[in-house]
Amino acid sequence: MPAAADNNPISSSARTAIDSTIADFVEETKNAAAVQTNVLTEILRRNAHTEYLHERCGLEGHTDVQAFKQRVPIVTHSDLKPYFDRIAEGDRSPILTADPIETLSLSSGTTSDGQQKYLVLYKEILEASGRLGKIAAAYRSRAFPTRAGGMFLELVFSGKLSTTKGGLPSGTATTHLFRSKEFKQKQKLASVRACSPDEVVRHSDNRQAMYCHLLCALLCWEELEFMTATFAYTFVEAFRTFELEWANLCEDIRHGKLNSWITDPALRAAMSKLMLRPDPKHADIIAAKCCALEGWAGVIPAIWPNCKYIYSIMTGSMEPYLNRLQHYAGTLPLVSADYGATESWVGVNANPKAEPRDVTFTVVPSFAYFEFIPLPPRSSLSSIQQEMEAGEEANPVGLTEVEVGREYEVLLTTYGGLYRYKLGDVVRVTSFFNASPQLAYESALRECATAMDLAFVDPGYVGSRKIKTIGALELRVVEPGTFRFLLDRYLKRGIGAIAQYKTPRCIPSQEVLDILTSRVVLSVRSGAYL
């Protein structure tokens, strides 16, 4: 009797689709310079008569790079905030984009204590989400083949949409993405399917939704091929929940009935379709596996034996959660997800087998027009000081003009009304993939106190440090559970869902600063200027 088709990890048709997707991406990276020129030309042509480009910048319809760089200033979000505020309040004139703005995105707000930034939700970023997902999935399928017809756990929480004063719907980028037709199309075309029904993804109560996600994964434990979440923190939170709720989850499976504390009728109805009958044998197997674990190490491969890898954003502010995630994952590979932001997608992880701390991202040239501000080498403090004394900022270079080994600050020009916009990220160019650079995301948290202190080379700061009118830079370690407390505070305020949470790195709020200060267990000061 011939083997079932599902026993073949990758069918010939699937392999053809994977090869075609990768071939198209490779061809784009070979023509990165031409693609970038086309992207900029199209953005400027389309938005030539907007208030920003025509009146503020005086671009006068020019679409060439030289005029663009001469007339359009480098900006941050604070420079554009008045424009976004007008849009949010109902101004429908062509301010930043020629196309009418129908929806606004919100940054997660976790890096500014809830002070979320308005941005335009534009159709190209949703299209880019679908394409990036397709490219990334193709590379992952080559590295970690999955069985056709299998399932995966997708720990996503769409959150709520709100409405601005001017009547525009607004929400985080992930909220829009998980509700979009592009997301549904991606799920429909995938060779494996998500185990959680739409009612779980869209539910606004994070605790109830998390419980149901885990239950869905247990119900299809032998079919589960991989697990994914937007951020690594979500996994850590999920398996902390599993540690507390595993017995209840087993009882649900044992009796074929959802726990009574899940009160939402839509959730109960959706889950009842998956729990058609009691399954005490299945419950006993899971319970025995849980009881055999030591400190929950390796819980994921123990409970889901066919799981191939864990996929999530693991760089930047997510890096502190890698050790705990690896504890739960055991020997399973941790695959770092791709590089993007609310403003735009940037690059794809084309080497899924790379360790998260070593991952690089290949820039996808068609997603936006990219520029890079060169940063002086860290050892060249004198050159940094000379530039700052002159009040000069290094001239940005184009995507294909960056140098391997150098660090840059990222600028974006997007279809969504951002022009020469400082993303706020510092990256290091590690290599080239054809003509497109590969970037490593640099996290400032790695720097020690002394190196950070020496990096502030403004003459006023240096002089004040030397005569000690400004004290030494201080790093503080806070007690365990502090950032969990901030997460709970964030969720209670109703700002967003757990899937959008990122550990705050900038604290403008006195209230949050007081919380952190009260929980300091160790402080370290810079040794510079002793």
Coordinates of C-alpha atoms in Angstrom, one line a residue:
M1 CA 0.0 0.0 0.0
P2 CA 1.5 3.4 -1.0
A3 CA 2.5 5.8 1.8
A4 CA 0.2 8.7 2.5
A5 CA 1.0 12.0 0.9
D6 CA 1.5 13.6 4.4
N7 CA 4.5 11.4 5.0
N8 CA 6.4 13.4 2.4
P9 CA 7.7 16.5 4.2
I10 CA 7.6 18.6 1.0
S11 CA 5.6 17.6 -2.1
S12 CA 6.9 18.4 -5.6
S13 CA 4.4 21.2 -6.1
A14 CA 5.3 22.7 -2.8
R15 CA 9.0 22.5 -3.6
T16 CA 8.4 24.2 -6.9
A17 CA 6.5 27.0 -5.2
I18 CA 9.3 27.4 -2.6
D19 CA 12.0 27.5 -5.3
S20 CA 10.0 30.1 -7.3
T21 CA 9.5 32.4 -4.3
I22 CA 13.2 32.3 -3.5
A23 CA 14.2 32.8 -7.1
D24 CA 12.1 35.9 -7.3
F25 CA 13.6 37.3 -4.1
V26 CA 17.1 36.5 -5.3
E27 CA 16.5 38.3 -8.6
E28 CA 15.2 41.4 -6.7
T29 CA 18.3 41.6 -4.6
K30 CA 20.5 41.4 -7.7
N31 CA 18.7 44.5 -9.0
A32 CA 18.5 46.3 -5.7
A33 CA 19.7 49.7 -7.0
A34 CA 17.2 49.8 -9.8
V35 CA 14.4 48.6 -7.6
Q36 CA 15.2 51.4 -5.1
T37 CA 15.2 54.0 -7.8
N38 CA 11.8 52.8 -9.0
V39 CA 10.4 52.8 -5.4
L40 CA 11.5 56.4 -4.8
T41 CA 10.3 57.6 -8.2
E42 CA 6.8 56.0 -7.6
I43 CA 6.5 57.4 -4.1
L44 CA 7.4 60.9 -5.1
R45 CA 5.4 60.8 -8.4
R46 CA 2.3 59.6 -6.6
N47 CA 2.5 62.2 -3.8
A48 CA 4.0 65.1 -5.7
H49 CA 1.1 67.5 -4.9
T50 CA 0.8 66.7 -1.2
E51 CA 1.1 69.6 1.3
Y52 CA 4.3 68.1 2.7
L53 CA 6.3 67.5 -0.4
H54 CA 4.9 70.4 -2.5
E55 CA 4.5 73.2 0.1
R56 CA 6.9 72.4 2.9
C57 CA 9.7 70.8 0.9
G58 CA 9.3 72.6 -2.4
L59 CA 10.0 69.5 -4.3
E60 CA 8.0 70.8 -7.3
G61 CA 7.3 67.4 -8.8
H62 CA 11.0 66.3 -9.0
T63 CA 11.4 62.6 -8.6
D64 CA 15.2 62.3 -8.9
V65 CA 17.4 61.3 -5.9
Q66 CA 19.5 64.5 -6.1
A67 CA 16.5 66.8 -5.7
F68 CA 15.0 64.6 -3.1
K69 CA 18.1 64.7 -0.9
Q70 CA 18.6 68.5 -1.4
R71 CA 15.0 69.5 -0.6
V72 CA 13.5 67.0 1.7
P73 CA 14.8 67.2 5.3
I74 CA 15.6 64.3 7.6
V75 CA 12.9 64.1 10.2
T76 CA 11.7 62.2 13.3
H77 CA 8.1 61.4 14.3
S78 CA 7.9 64.6 16.5
D79 CA 8.5 66.7 13.3
L80 CA 5.6 65.0 11.6
K81 CA 3.3 64.8 14.7
P82 CA 1.3 68.0 13.8
Y83 CA 0.4 66.5 10.4
F84 CA -0.7 63.2 11.9
D85 CA -2.7 65.0 14.6
R86 CA -4.6 66.9 11.8
I87 CA -5.3 63.7 10.0
A88 CA -6.5 62.0 13.2
E89 CA -8.8 65.0 13.9
G90 CA -10.5 64.7 10.5
D91 CA -8.5 66.7 8.0
R92 CA -9.0 64.8 4.7
S93 CA -6.8 67.0 2.4
P94 CA -3.7 65.5 0.8
I95 CA -1.3 66.3 3.6
L96 CA 1.2 63.5 3.5
T97 CA -0.2 61.1 0.9
A98 CA -2.3 61.7 -2.2
D99 CA -4.5 58.7 -1.5
P100 CA -7.2 59.4 1.1
I101 CA -6.2 58.0 4.5
E102 CA -8.8 55.6 5.8
T103 CA -7.0 54.0 8.7
L104 CA -4.2 54.9 11.2
S105 CA -1.7 52.6 12.8
L106 CA -0.4 53.0 16.3
S107 CA 3.0 52.1 17.6
S108 CA 2.7 49.8 20.6
G109 CA 3.5 52.6 23.0
T110 CA 5.7 50.4 25.3
T111 CA 8.8 52.4 24.6
S112 CA 7.1 55.7 25.7
D113 CA 4.8 54.5 28.5
G114 CA 1.7 54.4 26.4
Q115 CA 2.4 57.5 24.3
Q116 CA 1.5 55.9 21.0
K117 CA 2.5 57.4 17.7
Y118 CA 0.0 57.8 14.8
L119 CA 1.2 56.4 11.4
V120 CA -0.7 55.7 8.2
L121 CA -1.8 52.2 7.5
Y122 CA -1.1 51.9 3.8
K123 CA -2.0 49.0 1.5
E124 CA 1.6 48.4 0.5
I125 CA 2.7 47.5 4.0
L126 CA -0.1 44.9 4.2
E127 CA 1.0 43.6 0.8
A128 CA 4.6 43.6 2.0
S129 CA 3.5 41.6 5.1
G130 CA 2.1 38.9 2.8
R131 CA 5.1 38.8 0.6
L132 CA 7.6 38.8 3.4
G133 CA 5.8 36.0 5.1
K134 CA 5.9 34.0 1.9
I135 CA 9.7 34.6 1.4
A136 CA 10.4 33.8 5.1
A137 CA 8.3 30.7 5.0
A138 CA 10.1 29.5 1.9
Y139 CA 13.5 29.7 3.6
R140 CA 12.1 28.0 6.7
S141 CA 10.6 25.2 4.7
R142 CA 14.0 24.5 3.1
A143 CA 15.7 24.5 6.5
F144 CA 13.0 22.8 8.5
P145 CA 10.6 20.8 6.2
T146 CA 7.1 20.4 7.6
R147 CA 4.4 17.9 6.8
A148 CA 1.7 19.0 4.4
G149 CA -1.7 19.1 6.2
G150 CA 0.0 19.6 9.6
M151 CA -0.8 22.4 12.1
F152 CA 1.0 25.1 14.0
L153 CA 0.4 27.2 17.1
E154 CA 0.2 30.9 16.2
L155 CA 0.1 32.9 19.5
V156 CA -1.5 36.1 18.1
F157 CA -4.0 38.4 19.7
S158 CA -5.5 41.0 17.4
G159 CA -6.6 43.5 20.1
K160 CA -9.2 46.2 19.7
L161 CA -9.7 48.9 17.1
S162 CA -10.5 52.4 18.4
T163 CA -11.7 55.6 16.5
T164 CA -9.9 58.9 16.4
K165 CA -11.7 62.3 16.9
G166 CA -12.0 62.6 13.1
G167 CA -13.7 59.2 12.8
L168 CA -10.7 57.1 11.5
P169 CA -10.3 53.6 12.8
S170 CA -6.9 53.1 14.5
G171 CA -5.0 50.2 16.2
T172 CA -1.6 48.7 16.4
A173 CA 0.0 47.3 13.3
T174 CA -0.5 43.7 14.4
T175 CA -4.2 44.4 15.1
H176 CA -4.6 45.6 11.5
L177 CA -2.5 42.7 10.1
F178 CA -4.4 39.9 11.9
R179 CA -7.7 41.4 10.8
S180 CA -6.6 41.9 7.2
K181 CA -7.5 39.9 4.1
E182 CA -3.7 39.5 3.4
F183 CA -3.3 37.6 6.7
K184 CA -6.3 35.4 6.0
Q185 CA -5.0 34.7 2.5
K186 CA -1.7 33.7 3.9
Q187 CA -3.3 31.3 6.3
K188 CA -5.5 29.9 3.5
L189 CA -2.6 29.2 1.1
A190 CA -0.3 27.8 3.7
S191 CA 0.5 24.0 3.6
V192 CA 0.0 23.9 7.3
R193 CA -2.8 25.6 9.2
A194 CA -3.2 27.5 12.5
C195 CA -4.7 25.4 15.3
S196 CA -6.6 28.3 16.9
P197 CA -9.9 29.5 15.5
D198 CA -10.5 33.1 14.6
E199 CA -12.6 33.7 17.7
V200 CA -9.5 33.1 19.8
V201 CA -7.3 35.4 17.8
R202 CA -9.8 38.2 17.9
H203 CA -10.8 38.0 21.6
S204 CA -10.1 41.1 23.6
D205 CA -9.4 39.2 27.0
N206 CA -5.8 38.2 26.8
R207 CA -6.0 35.7 29.6
Q208 CA -9.0 33.8 28.2
A209 CA -7.5 33.9 24.7
M210 CA -4.1 32.6 25.9
Y211 CA -5.8 29.7 27.7
C212 CA -7.7 28.8 24.6
H213 CA -4.6 29.0 22.4
L214 CA -2.8 26.5 24.6
L215 CA -5.8 24.2 24.7
C216 CA -6.0 24.3 20.9
A217 CA -2.4 23.3 20.7
L218 CA -2.9 20.4 23.1
L219 CA -5.9 19.1 21.2
C220 CA -3.7 18.7 18.1
W221 CA -0.5 17.8 19.9
E222 CA 0.7 15.1 17.4
E223 CA -0.1 17.3 14.4
L224 CA 1.7 20.4 15.5
E225 CA 4.7 21.3 13.2
F226 CA 6.0 24.6 14.7
M227 CA 5.0 27.4 17.0
T228 CA 5.1 31.1 16.3
A229 CA 4.4 34.5 18.0
T230 CA 5.1 38.1 17.2
F231 CA 7.5 38.5 20.1
A232 CA 9.6 36.1 22.2
Y233 CA 8.0 37.5 25.3
T234 CA 4.7 36.1 24.3
F235 CA 6.1 32.6 24.4
V236 CA 7.5 33.2 27.8
E237 CA 4.2 34.4 29.0
A238 CA 2.3 31.5 27.3
F239 CA 4.4 28.9 29.1
R240 CA 4.2 30.6 32.4
T241 CA 0.5 30.3 31.9
F242 CA 0.9 26.7 31.0
E243 CA 2.8 26.0 34.2
L244 CA -0.2 27.3 36.2
E245 CA -3.0 25.9 34.1
W246 CA -1.8 22.5 32.8
A247 CA -4.0 20.6 35.2
N248 CA -7.1 22.6 34.2
L249 CA -6.2 22.1 30.5
C250 CA -6.0 18.4 31.0
E251 CA -9.3 18.3 32.8
D252 CA -10.9 20.1 29.9
I253 CA -9.6 17.4 27.5
R254 CA -10.6 14.7 29.9
H255 CA -14.2 15.7 30.0
G256 CA -14.5 17.3 26.6
K257 CA -15.7 20.5 28.0
L258 CA -14.2 24.0 28.4
N259 CA -13.4 25.3 31.9
S260 CA -16.2 27.3 33.4
W261 CA -14.0 30.4 34.0
I262 CA -13.9 31.0 30.2
T263 CA -17.1 33.0 30.1
D264 CA -17.3 34.5 26.6
P265 CA -20.1 32.8 24.6
A266 CA -18.2 33.1 21.3
L267 CA -15.1 31.5 22.7
R268 CA -17.1 28.7 24.3
A269 CA -18.9 28.0 21.0
A270 CA -15.7 28.0 19.0
M271 CA -13.9 25.7 21.4
S272 CA -16.9 23.3 21.6
K273 CA -16.5 22.6 17.9
L274 CA -12.9 21.3 18.7
M275 CA -13.9 19.3 21.8
L276 CA -16.4 16.8 20.4
R277 CA -16.1 14.2 23.1
P278 CA -14.2 13.4 26.3
D279 CA -10.7 12.1 25.8
P280 CA -9.3 10.7 29.1
K281 CA -6.5 8.8 27.5
H282 CA -5.1 12.0 25.8
A283 CA -5.4 13.9 29.1
D284 CA -3.5 11.2 31.0
I285 CA -0.7 11.2 28.5
I286 CA -0.3 15.0 28.7
A287 CA -0.5 15.0 32.5
A288 CA 2.1 12.3 32.8
K289 CA 4.5 14.2 30.6
C290 CA 4.0 17.4 32.6
C291 CA 4.6 15.6 35.9
A292 CA 7.9 14.1 34.5
L293 CA 9.4 17.4 33.7
E294 CA 12.0 19.1 35.9
G295 CA 11.4 22.8 36.2
W296 CA 9.5 22.7 33.0
A297 CA 12.7 22.4 31.0
G298 CA 12.0 21.2 27.5
V299 CA 8.2 21.3 27.9
I300 CA 7.6 22.1 24.3
P301 CA 9.2 19.0 22.7
A302 CA 8.0 16.9 25.5
I303 CA 4.3 17.7 24.9
W304 CA 4.6 18.4 21.1
P305 CA 7.0 15.7 19.8
N306 CA 6.6 16.7 16.1
C307 CA 7.3 20.4 16.6
K308 CA 10.3 21.4 14.4
Y309 CA 11.1 24.9 15.6
I310 CA 10.0 28.1 17.5
Y311 CA 9.6 31.3 15.3
S312 CA 9.4 34.8 16.7
I313 CA 11.1 38.2 16.9
M314 CA 14.1 37.5 19.2
T315 CA 16.4 40.5 18.6
G316 CA 16.6 44.0 20.3
S317 CA 14.4 44.3 23.3
M318 CA 13.4 40.6 23.0
E319 CA 16.9 39.3 23.6
P320 CA 16.6 39.2 27.4
Y321 CA 13.9 36.5 27.1
L322 CA 15.9 34.1 25.0
N323 CA 17.3 32.1 27.9
R324 CA 13.9 31.4 29.3
L325 CA 12.5 30.6 25.9
Q326 CA 15.3 28.2 25.3
H327 CA 14.6 26.6 28.7
Y328 CA 11.0 25.8 27.5
A329 CA 12.1 24.9 24.0
G330 CA 14.9 22.4 25.0
T331 CA 16.8 21.4 21.9
L332 CA 14.3 22.9 19.5
P333 CA 15.8 25.5 17.2
L334 CA 14.9 29.1 17.9
V335 CA 14.3 30.9 14.6
S336 CA 14.4 34.7 14.7
A337 CA 11.6 36.3 12.8
D338 CA 12.0 39.2 10.3
Y339 CA 13.0 42.8 10.7
G340 CA 10.2 45.4 10.6
A341 CA 8.4 48.1 12.4
T342 CA 5.0 49.8 12.4
E343 CA 6.5 52.2 9.8
S344 CA 7.6 49.6 7.3
W345 CA 9.1 46.1 6.8
V346 CA 12.8 46.2 6.3
G347 CA 14.4 42.7 5.9
V348 CA 13.9 39.0 5.9
N349 CA 15.8 36.3 7.8
A350 CA 17.1 34.2 4.9
N351 CA 19.2 32.0 7.1
P352 CA 16.7 30.4 9.6
K353 CA 19.3 28.1 11.1
A354 CA 21.3 31.1 12.4
E355 CA 21.4 31.5 16.2
P356 CA 19.1 34.4 17.3
R357 CA 22.0 36.4 18.6
D358 CA 23.8 35.9 15.2
V359 CA 20.9 36.5 12.9
T360 CA 21.1 39.0 10.0
F361 CA 18.3 40.4 7.9
T362 CA 18.5 40.8 4.1
V363 CA 16.9 44.1 3.1
V364 CA 14.0 43.7 0.7
P365 CA 14.6 46.6 -1.8
S366 CA 10.9 47.0 -2.8
F367 CA 9.5 47.6 0.6
A368 CA 10.6 51.2 1.0
Y369 CA 13.3 53.6 -0.1
F370 CA 16.2 53.1 2.4
E371 CA 19.0 55.5 3.4
F372 CA 21.6 55.0 6.0
I373 CA 23.4 57.6 8.2
P374 CA 26.9 56.4 8.8
L375 CA 28.0 56.3 12.4
P376 CA 31.7 56.8 13.3
P377 CA 33.5 53.7 14.6
R378 CA 33.0 53.3 18.3
S379 CA 36.8 53.6 18.9
S380 CA 37.0 56.9 17.1
L381 CA 35.7 59.2 19.8
S382 CA 37.7 62.1 18.5
S383 CA 36.0 61.9 15.1
I384 CA 32.6 61.8 16.8
Q385 CA 33.4 64.8 18.9
Q386 CA 34.7 66.8 15.9
E387 CA 31.4 66.1 14.0
M388 CA 29.3 67.1 17.0
E389 CA 31.3 70.3 17.6
A390 CA 30.8 71.2 13.9
G391 CA 27.1 70.5 14.3
E392 CA 27.2 68.2 11.3
E393 CA 25.5 64.9 10.6
A394 CA 27.1 62.5 8.2
N395 CA 25.5 62.4 4.8
P396 CA 23.2 59.4 4.3
V397 CA 24.1 56.8 1.8
G398 CA 21.9 54.6 -0.4
L399 CA 21.0 50.9 0.1
T400 CA 23.7 49.6 -2.1
E401 CA 26.4 52.1 -0.9
V402 CA 26.7 50.9 2.6
E403 CA 30.0 49.4 3.8
V404 CA 30.4 46.0 5.4
G405 CA 31.4 46.3 9.1
R406 CA 30.0 49.8 9.6
E407 CA 27.1 50.9 11.7
Y408 CA 24.3 53.1 10.4
E409 CA 21.1 54.8 11.6
V410 CA 18.2 53.8 9.3
L411 CA 16.1 56.3 7.3
L412 CA 12.9 55.3 5.6
T413 CA 10.8 56.8 2.8
T414 CA 7.5 54.9 2.5
Y415 CA 4.3 54.7 0.5
G416 CA 2.6 55.8 3.8
G417 CA 3.7 59.4 3.9
L418 CA 7.1 59.1 5.7
Y419 CA 10.0 60.9 3.9
R420 CA 13.6 60.6 5.1
Y421 CA 12.2 59.4 8.4
K422 CA 14.5 58.3 11.3
L423 CA 13.3 54.9 12.3
G424 CA 15.4 55.1 15.5
D425 CA 17.3 51.8 14.8
V426 CA 21.0 51.4 14.6
V427 CA 22.2 48.5 12.4
R428 CA 25.5 47.0 11.4
V429 CA 26.2 45.8 7.9
T430 CA 27.5 42.2 8.1
S431 CA 27.6 41.3 4.4
F432 CA 25.8 41.5 1.1
F433 CA 23.2 39.2 -0.4
N434 CA 23.8 39.9 -4.0
A435 CA 23.5 43.7 -4.1
S436 CA 21.3 44.0 -1.0
P437 CA 22.9 44.5 2.4
Q438 CA 22.5 42.1 5.3
L439 CA 21.9 43.9 8.6
A440 CA 22.5 42.9 12.2
Y441 CA 20.2 44.8 14.7
E442 CA 22.3 46.4 17.5
S443 CA 20.8 46.5 21.0
A444 CA 22.1 49.4 23.1
L445 CA 21.5 47.2 26.2
R446 CA 24.7 45.3 25.5
E447 CA 26.8 48.3 26.3
C448 CA 28.4 48.5 29.7
A449 CA 28.1 51.7 31.7
T450 CA 31.6 53.0 31.0
A451 CA 31.3 52.5 27.2
M452 CA 27.9 54.3 27.2
D453 CA 29.3 57.1 29.3
L454 CA 32.2 57.7 27.0
A455 CA 29.9 57.6 23.9
F456 CA 28.3 60.9 25.1
V457 CA 30.9 63.3 23.6
D458 CA 29.0 66.6 23.4
P459 CA 31.6 69.1 24.7
G460 CA 29.2 70.4 27.4
Y461 CA 28.6 66.9 28.7
V462 CA 32.3 65.9 28.6
G463 CA 33.3 69.1 30.4
S464 CA 30.6 68.7 33.0
R465 CA 31.5 65.0 33.6
K466 CA 35.2 66.0 34.0
I467 CA 34.5 68.6 36.7
K468 CA 31.8 66.3 38.1
T469 CA 28.8 68.7 37.8
I470 CA 27.2 65.7 36.0
G471 CA 27.5 62.4 37.9
A472 CA 28.6 59.1 36.5
L473 CA 26.2 57.2 34.2
E474 CA 24.4 54.5 36.3
L475 CA 23.0 51.2 35.3
R476 CA 20.4 49.6 37.7
V477 CA 19.3 46.0 38.0
V478 CA 15.7 45.6 39.3
E479 CA 14.2 42.7 41.2
P480 CA 12.6 39.7 39.4
G481 CA 9.0 40.4 38.3
T482 CA 9.4 44.1 37.8
F483 CA 8.9 44.1 34.1
R484 CA 6.0 41.6 34.5
F485 CA 4.5 44.2 36.8
L486 CA 4.9 46.8 34.1
L487 CA 3.2 44.4 31.6
D488 CA 0.2 43.9 33.9
R489 CA 0.0 47.7 34.3
Y490 CA 0.1 48.1 30.5
L491 CA -2.7 45.6 29.9
K492 CA -4.9 46.9 32.7
R493 CA -4.9 50.3 31.0
G494 CA -6.4 48.7 27.9
I495 CA -3.7 50.1 25.5
G496 CA -3.2 46.9 23.6
A497 CA -2.9 43.2 23.5
I498 CA -0.1 41.1 25.0
A499 CA 1.2 40.3 21.5
Q500 CA 2.1 44.0 21.0
Y501 CA 4.0 44.3 24.3
K502 CA 7.7 45.2 24.2
T503 CA 9.8 45.9 27.3
P504 CA 10.1 49.7 27.6
R505 CA 13.6 51.1 27.0
C506 CA 12.9 54.8 27.4
I507 CA 11.0 56.0 30.5
P508 CA 9.6 59.5 30.3
S509 CA 6.9 58.8 33.0
Q510 CA 7.7 59.7 36.6
E511 CA 5.3 57.1 37.8
V512 CA 7.0 54.3 35.9
L513 CA 10.4 55.7 37.0
D514 CA 9.3 55.5 40.6
I515 CA 8.2 51.9 40.1
L516 CA 11.6 50.9 38.7
T517 CA 13.5 52.9 41.3
S518 CA 11.6 51.3 44.2
R519 CA 12.7 47.8 42.9
V520 CA 16.4 48.4 42.3
V521 CA 18.5 45.6 43.8
L522 CA 21.9 46.5 42.3
S523 CA 23.4 49.6 40.6
V524 CA 26.6 50.0 38.6
R525 CA 28.2 53.3 37.8
S526 CA 30.5 54.3 35.0
G527 CA 34.3 54.2 35.6
A528 CA 34.9 57.0 33.1
Y529 CA 36.4 60.3 34.1
L530 CA 37.7 59.1 37.5

